[in-house]
Amino acid sequence: MRAPASSANLGPGFDSLGLSVPLYTTLRVTPQATTQVVPLGAELEGTPADESNYVYRAMQLAAKRAGRPLPPARIDIETEVPLARGLGSSAAALVAGIVAGNELLGRPLDDETVLDVAAREEGHPDNVAPALFGGIVVATLDKLGTHYVRLDPPAHLGVTVLIPDFELSTSKARAVLPKEYSRADAVHALSHAALLAAALSQGRLDLLRHAMQDYIHQIWRAPLVPGLSDILEEAWKHGALGAALSGAGPTVLCFHDTREPTAPLHTYLHSVMKRNGLEGRVLDFPIDAAGTLIERA
């Protein structure tokens, strides 16, 4: 099975809005007499090669929700998703693991239950929902369950990501957020998140730059990501439809119109990195519309 990377928040949609990106975590699961966990590739070097591996623990979550023991298997793990960069590497691993465990058990859990298991483990659904379902997903998590609406990507909407060559843990990025917000900031967040969801659902690309404004998390995290404030304020001048910190960062996401060249935006993003003494990659992607895929041998 293959689960995609994801970009969460998209500005004001804190912990509730995300999209999937075509970088993948892939598991190959082979039933056998004993359990083996085999991380492969440079990205997973140093990760546990035993039952303490996060993917295997995710598989156990499916078994626990189903109330059944997990059958033994060999689990080969590969990923293209850079770790601790704000592209949902843990969510991709979590979703792939839960789906793998569910498959081994004969699919006792439906998709909505798989999402709920993943969202409760992460504490929010903004990465796991698009990793599972693909496209753009608005989701909430409460005591009654995990609820979502999946949107097909609007026509001509593409993604440009700036992935700096340094890691930023989600815990560190959350630690800088305030405990309380003013009423004005709350109203700003609610109105802009609503406008962003509406604009994406109706393909109003012209509204994205305005809808993606955020005072809830990006201004507090900006000191952790050199150049972020400049990109949020200036990227539209270089062809971006809107810009946002991807998840907890340090990756920055820009929307672009696929009918227009992205070279000016790439040049600008590289210049921001250079003047801040950073290195990294700038990549263009479509939005992954498929989500997690399963193939049986």
CSV table of C-alpha atoms in Angstrom, one decimal:
chain,number,residue,atom,x,y,z
A,1,MET,CA,0.0,0.0,0.0
A,2,ARG,CA,1.1,3.6,-0.7
A,3,ALA,CA,0.1,6.7,1.2
A,4,PRO,CA,0.9,10.2,0.0
A,5,ALA,CA,2.6,13.1,1.8
A,6,SER,CA,0.3,16.0,2.8
A,7,SER,CA,0.4,19.7,3.5
A,8,ALA,CA,-1.8,20.9,6.4
A,9,ASN,CA,-3.4,24.1,7.5
A,10,LEU,CA,-2.9,26.0,4.1
A,11,GLY,CA,-2.8,29.2,6.2
A,12,PRO,CA,-5.9,29.7,8.4
A,13,GLY,CA,-7.2,26.1,8.3
A,14,PHE,CA,-5.3,25.2,11.5
A,15,ASP,CA,-5.6,21.5,12.3
A,16,SER,CA,-8.5,21.1,10.0
A,17,LEU,CA,-7.6,21.6,6.3
A,18,GLY,CA,-5.0,19.8,4.2
A,19,LEU,CA,-4.2,18.4,0.8
A,20,SER,CA,-2.2,15.4,-0.5
A,21,VAL,CA,1.1,15.7,-2.4
A,22,PRO,CA,2.6,13.0,-4.7
A,23,LEU,CA,5.5,11.9,-2.5
A,24,TYR,CA,4.8,8.4,-1.1
A,25,THR,CA,5.4,6.1,1.8
A,26,THR,CA,5.1,2.5,0.5
A,27,LEU,CA,4.7,-0.7,2.5
A,28,ARG,CA,5.1,-4.2,1.2
A,29,VAL,CA,3.4,-6.6,3.6
A,30,THR,CA,3.9,-10.3,3.3
A,31,PRO,CA,2.2,-12.7,5.7
A,32,GLN,CA,4.6,-15.2,7.2
A,33,ALA,CA,5.3,-17.2,10.4
A,34,THR,CA,7.1,-14.4,12.3
A,35,THR,CA,7.1,-10.6,12.2
A,36,GLN,CA,9.9,-8.7,10.5
A,37,VAL,CA,10.1,-4.9,10.1
A,38,VAL,CA,12.5,-3.8,7.4
A,39,PRO,CA,13.1,0.0,6.9
A,40,LEU,CA,14.7,0.6,3.5
A,41,GLY,CA,16.5,3.6,2.0
A,42,ALA,CA,18.5,6.6,3.3
A,43,GLU,CA,15.4,8.5,4.5
A,44,LEU,CA,14.6,5.8,7.0
A,45,GLU,CA,18.2,5.1,8.1
A,46,GLY,CA,18.3,4.7,11.9
A,47,THR,CA,14.6,4.1,12.3
A,48,PRO,CA,13.7,0.9,14.4
A,49,ALA,CA,13.8,-2.4,12.6
A,50,ASP,CA,11.5,-4.1,15.1
A,51,GLU,CA,8.0,-3.9,16.5
A,52,SER,CA,8.8,-0.5,18.0
A,53,ASN,CA,8.7,1.0,14.5
A,54,TYR,CA,6.0,3.6,14.1
A,55,VAL,CA,4.5,1.8,11.1
A,56,TYR,CA,4.2,-1.4,13.0
A,57,ARG,CA,2.7,0.4,16.0
A,58,ALA,CA,0.2,1.9,13.6
A,59,MET,CA,-0.7,-1.6,12.3
A,60,GLN,CA,-1.4,-2.6,15.9
A,61,LEU,CA,-3.8,0.4,16.3
A,62,ALA,CA,-6.0,-1.2,13.6
A,63,ALA,CA,-5.9,-4.5,15.4
A,64,LYS,CA,-6.8,-2.9,18.7
A,65,ARG,CA,-9.8,-1.1,17.2
A,66,ALA,CA,-10.9,-4.3,15.5
A,67,GLY,CA,-10.4,-6.2,18.8
A,68,ARG,CA,-8.3,-8.9,17.1
A,69,PRO,CA,-4.6,-10.0,17.2
A,70,LEU,CA,-2.4,-8.8,14.3
A,71,PRO,CA,-1.2,-11.7,12.2
A,72,PRO,CA,2.6,-11.9,11.8
A,73,ALA,CA,4.1,-10.5,8.5
A,74,ARG,CA,7.2,-9.1,6.9
A,75,ILE,CA,6.8,-5.3,6.5
A,76,ASP,CA,9.2,-3.6,4.1
A,77,ILE,CA,9.0,0.2,4.5
A,78,GLU,CA,10.2,2.9,2.0
A,79,THR,CA,9.5,6.6,1.8
A,80,GLU,CA,10.0,9.6,-0.4
A,81,VAL,CA,8.6,11.9,2.2
A,82,PRO,CA,11.3,14.0,3.9
A,83,LEU,CA,11.1,13.6,7.7
A,84,ALA,CA,10.3,16.6,10.0
A,85,ARG,CA,9.8,19.0,7.1
A,86,GLY,CA,6.1,19.7,7.4
A,87,LEU,CA,4.9,17.3,4.7
A,88,GLY,CA,3.1,14.8,6.9
A,89,SER,CA,5.8,12.1,7.0
A,90,SER,CA,4.3,10.7,10.3
A,91,ALA,CA,0.8,10.9,8.9
A,92,ALA,CA,1.7,9.0,5.8
A,93,ALA,CA,3.4,6.3,7.9
A,94,LEU,CA,0.5,6.2,10.3
A,95,VAL,CA,-2.2,5.9,7.6
A,96,ALA,CA,-0.1,3.3,5.6
A,97,GLY,CA,0.3,1.3,8.8
A,98,ILE,CA,-3.3,1.4,9.9
A,99,VAL,CA,-4.4,0.4,6.3
A,100,ALA,CA,-1.9,-2.4,6.3
A,101,GLY,CA,-3.1,-3.8,9.6
A,102,ASN,CA,-6.6,-3.5,8.4
A,103,GLU,CA,-5.8,-5.5,5.2
A,104,LEU,CA,-4.0,-8.2,7.2
A,105,LEU,CA,-7.1,-8.6,9.3
A,106,GLY,CA,-9.4,-8.9,6.3
A,107,ARG,CA,-10.7,-5.3,6.3
A,108,PRO,CA,-12.9,-5.2,9.5
A,109,LEU,CA,-12.6,-1.4,9.6
A,110,ASP,CA,-14.3,0.9,7.0
A,111,ASP,CA,-12.6,4.0,5.7
A,112,GLU,CA,-14.3,6.3,8.2
A,113,THR,CA,-13.1,4.2,11.1
A,114,VAL,CA,-9.6,4.1,9.7
A,115,LEU,CA,-9.7,7.9,9.5
A,116,ASP,CA,-10.9,8.1,13.1
A,117,VAL,CA,-8.2,5.8,14.4
A,118,ALA,CA,-5.5,7.9,12.6
A,119,ALA,CA,-6.9,11.2,13.6
A,120,ARG,CA,-7.1,10.3,17.3
A,121,GLU,CA,-3.6,9.0,17.2
A,122,GLU,CA,-2.3,12.2,15.6
A,123,GLY,CA,-4.6,14.4,17.7
A,124,HIS,CA,-5.9,16.2,14.6
A,125,PRO,CA,-7.2,15.1,11.1
A,126,ASP,CA,-5.5,17.7,8.8
A,127,ASN,CA,-2.7,15.5,7.5
A,128,VAL,CA,-4.2,12.0,7.9
A,129,ALA,CA,-7.4,12.8,6.1
A,130,PRO,CA,-5.8,13.8,2.8
A,131,ALA,CA,-3.2,11.0,3.2
A,132,LEU,CA,-6.1,8.6,3.3
A,133,PHE,CA,-8.5,10.1,0.8
A,134,GLY,CA,-6.4,12.3,-1.5
A,135,GLY,CA,-7.4,15.7,-2.8
A,136,ILE,CA,-8.2,18.5,-0.5
A,137,VAL,CA,-10.0,17.6,2.8
A,138,VAL,CA,-11.7,19.7,5.4
A,139,ALA,CA,-12.0,17.7,8.6
A,140,THR,CA,-12.9,17.9,12.3
A,141,LEU,CA,-12.2,15.7,15.3
A,142,ASP,CA,-14.5,15.7,18.3
A,143,LYS,CA,-15.8,13.2,20.9
A,144,LEU,CA,-18.4,11.9,18.5
A,145,GLY,CA,-16.0,11.1,15.7
A,146,THR,CA,-14.0,12.4,12.8
A,147,HIS,CA,-16.0,14.2,10.1
A,148,TYR,CA,-14.8,15.3,6.7
A,149,VAL,CA,-15.6,16.7,3.3
A,150,ARG,CA,-13.2,15.8,0.5
A,151,LEU,CA,-12.8,18.2,-2.4
A,152,ASP,CA,-11.5,17.4,-5.8
A,153,PRO,CA,-8.6,19.8,-6.7
A,154,PRO,CA,-9.8,22.8,-8.7
A,155,ALA,CA,-8.8,22.8,-12.4
A,156,HIS,CA,-5.4,24.4,-13.0
A,157,LEU,CA,-4.4,24.5,-9.4
A,158,GLY,CA,-0.8,23.3,-8.8
A,159,VAL,CA,1.5,23.3,-5.8
A,160,THR,CA,5.1,24.6,-5.5
A,161,VAL,CA,6.9,23.6,-2.4
A,162,LEU,CA,10.1,25.0,-0.9
A,163,ILE,CA,11.7,22.3,1.2
A,164,PRO,CA,14.7,23.7,3.2
A,165,ASP,CA,17.5,21.4,4.2
A,166,PHE,CA,16.8,21.6,7.9
A,167,GLU,CA,14.3,19.8,10.2
A,168,LEU,CA,11.7,21.3,12.5
A,169,SER,CA,9.8,19.2,14.9
A,170,THR,CA,6.1,19.6,15.3
A,171,SER,CA,6.5,19.8,19.1
A,172,LYS,CA,8.9,22.7,18.8
A,173,ALA,CA,6.6,24.5,16.3
A,174,ARG,CA,3.6,24.0,18.6
A,175,ALA,CA,5.5,25.2,21.7
A,176,VAL,CA,5.8,28.7,20.3
A,177,LEU,CA,2.0,29.1,19.9
A,178,PRO,CA,0.1,31.3,22.5
A,179,LYS,CA,-2.3,29.7,25.0
A,180,GLU,CA,-5.0,32.2,24.2
A,181,TYR,CA,-6.1,34.4,21.2
A,182,SER,CA,-8.1,37.6,21.0
A,183,ARG,CA,-11.6,37.7,19.7
A,184,ALA,CA,-10.4,39.6,16.7
A,185,ASP,CA,-7.8,36.9,15.8
A,186,ALA,CA,-10.4,34.2,16.3
A,187,VAL,CA,-12.9,36.0,13.9
A,188,HIS,CA,-10.1,36.5,11.4
A,189,ALA,CA,-9.2,32.8,11.5
A,190,LEU,CA,-12.8,31.6,11.2
A,191,SER,CA,-13.7,33.9,8.4
A,192,HIS,CA,-10.5,33.2,6.4
A,193,ALA,CA,-10.7,29.5,6.9
A,194,ALA,CA,-14.3,29.6,5.7
A,195,LEU,CA,-13.4,31.7,2.7
A,196,LEU,CA,-10.5,29.4,1.8
A,197,ALA,CA,-12.7,26.2,1.9
A,198,ALA,CA,-15.4,28.0,-0.2
A,199,ALA,CA,-12.8,29.2,-2.7
A,200,LEU,CA,-11.2,25.8,-3.1
A,201,SER,CA,-14.6,24.1,-3.5
A,202,GLN,CA,-15.7,26.5,-6.2
A,203,GLY,CA,-12.3,26.9,-8.0
A,204,ARG,CA,-12.0,30.6,-7.1
A,205,LEU,CA,-8.2,30.8,-7.6
A,206,ASP,CA,-8.4,34.6,-7.5
A,207,LEU,CA,-9.4,34.5,-3.8
A,208,LEU,CA,-6.7,32.2,-2.5
A,209,ARG,CA,-4.1,35.0,-1.7
A,210,HIS,CA,-6.7,36.8,0.4
A,211,ALA,CA,-8.2,33.6,2.0
A,212,MET,CA,-4.8,32.2,3.1
A,213,GLN,CA,-4.0,35.0,5.5
A,214,ASP,CA,-3.5,33.7,9.0
A,215,TYR,CA,-2.8,35.1,12.5
A,216,ILE,CA,-3.2,31.9,14.5
A,217,HIS,CA,0.1,30.1,13.9
A,218,GLN,CA,2.2,31.4,11.0
A,219,ILE,CA,3.2,34.7,12.7
A,220,TRP,CA,4.4,32.8,15.8
A,221,ARG,CA,6.3,30.2,13.8
A,222,ALA,CA,7.9,32.7,11.4
A,223,PRO,CA,11.1,33.1,13.6
A,224,LEU,CA,11.7,29.4,13.3
A,225,VAL,CA,11.6,29.5,9.4
A,226,PRO,CA,13.9,32.2,8.0
A,227,GLY,CA,12.4,34.0,5.1
A,228,LEU,CA,8.8,32.8,5.8
A,229,SER,CA,7.4,36.3,6.4
A,230,ASP,CA,8.9,37.6,3.2
A,231,ILE,CA,7.4,34.7,1.2
A,232,LEU,CA,3.9,35.1,2.8
A,233,GLU,CA,4.0,38.8,1.9
A,234,GLU,CA,5.7,38.8,-1.5
A,235,ALA,CA,5.2,35.4,-3.3
A,236,TRP,CA,2.1,36.6,-5.1
A,237,LYS,CA,4.3,39.2,-6.9
A,238,HIS,CA,6.2,36.3,-8.5
A,239,GLY,CA,3.4,34.2,-9.7
A,240,ALA,CA,2.0,32.5,-6.5
A,241,LEU,CA,-1.7,32.4,-6.1
A,242,GLY,CA,-1.2,32.2,-2.3
A,243,ALA,CA,1.4,31.0,0.2
A,244,ALA,CA,1.5,29.2,3.5
A,245,LEU,CA,3.7,27.4,5.9
A,246,SER,CA,3.2,23.7,5.2
A,247,GLY,CA,2.1,22.1,8.5
A,248,ALA,CA,4.5,23.0,11.2
A,249,GLY,CA,7.2,23.7,8.6
A,250,PRO,CA,9.9,24.4,7.6
A,251,THR,CA,8.5,23.6,4.1
A,252,VAL,CA,6.6,26.5,2.5
A,253,LEU,CA,3.7,25.8,0.1
A,254,CYS,CA,2.7,28.1,-2.7
A,255,PHE,CA,-0.3,27.6,-5.0
A,256,HIS,CA,0.3,28.3,-8.7
A,257,ASP,CA,-1.8,28.3,-11.9
A,258,THR,CA,-0.7,25.4,-14.0
A,259,ARG,CA,-1.3,27.4,-17.1
A,260,GLU,CA,1.4,29.9,-16.1
A,261,PRO,CA,5.2,29.3,-15.9
A,262,THR,CA,6.6,28.8,-12.5
A,263,ALA,CA,10.2,29.8,-13.3
A,264,PRO,CA,9.8,33.3,-11.7
A,265,LEU,CA,8.4,31.8,-8.5
A,266,HIS,CA,11.3,29.3,-8.4
A,267,THR,CA,13.8,32.1,-8.9
A,268,TYR,CA,12.2,34.1,-6.1
A,269,LEU,CA,12.1,31.2,-3.6
A,270,HIS,CA,15.7,30.3,-4.3
A,271,SER,CA,16.7,34.0,-3.7
A,272,VAL,CA,14.9,34.0,-0.3
A,273,MET,CA,16.8,30.9,0.7
A,274,LYS,CA,20.1,32.3,-0.5
A,275,ARG,CA,19.8,35.6,1.4
A,276,ASN,CA,18.9,33.6,4.6
A,277,GLY,CA,21.9,31.3,4.2
A,278,LEU,CA,19.7,28.3,3.5
A,279,GLU,CA,19.8,25.5,1.0
A,280,GLY,CA,16.9,23.3,-0.2
A,281,ARG,CA,14.7,22.2,-3.0
A,282,VAL,CA,11.9,23.9,-4.9
A,283,LEU,CA,9.5,21.4,-6.6
A,284,ASP,CA,6.3,21.7,-8.5
A,285,PHE,CA,3.5,19.1,-7.9
A,286,PRO,CA,0.0,18.4,-8.9
A,287,ILE,CA,-2.3,17.7,-5.9
A,288,ASP,CA,-2.5,13.9,-5.5
A,289,ALA,CA,-6.1,12.9,-6.0
A,290,ALA,CA,-5.9,9.2,-5.2
A,291,GLY,CA,-4.9,9.1,-1.5
A,292,THR,CA,-3.9,5.7,-0.1
A,293,LEU,CA,-3.8,2.9,-2.7
A,294,ILE,CA,-3.7,-0.8,-2.1
A,295,GLU,CA,-2.4,-3.5,-4.5
A,296,ARG,CA,-2.7,-7.2,-3.8
A,297,ALA,CA,-0.1,-9.5,-5.3
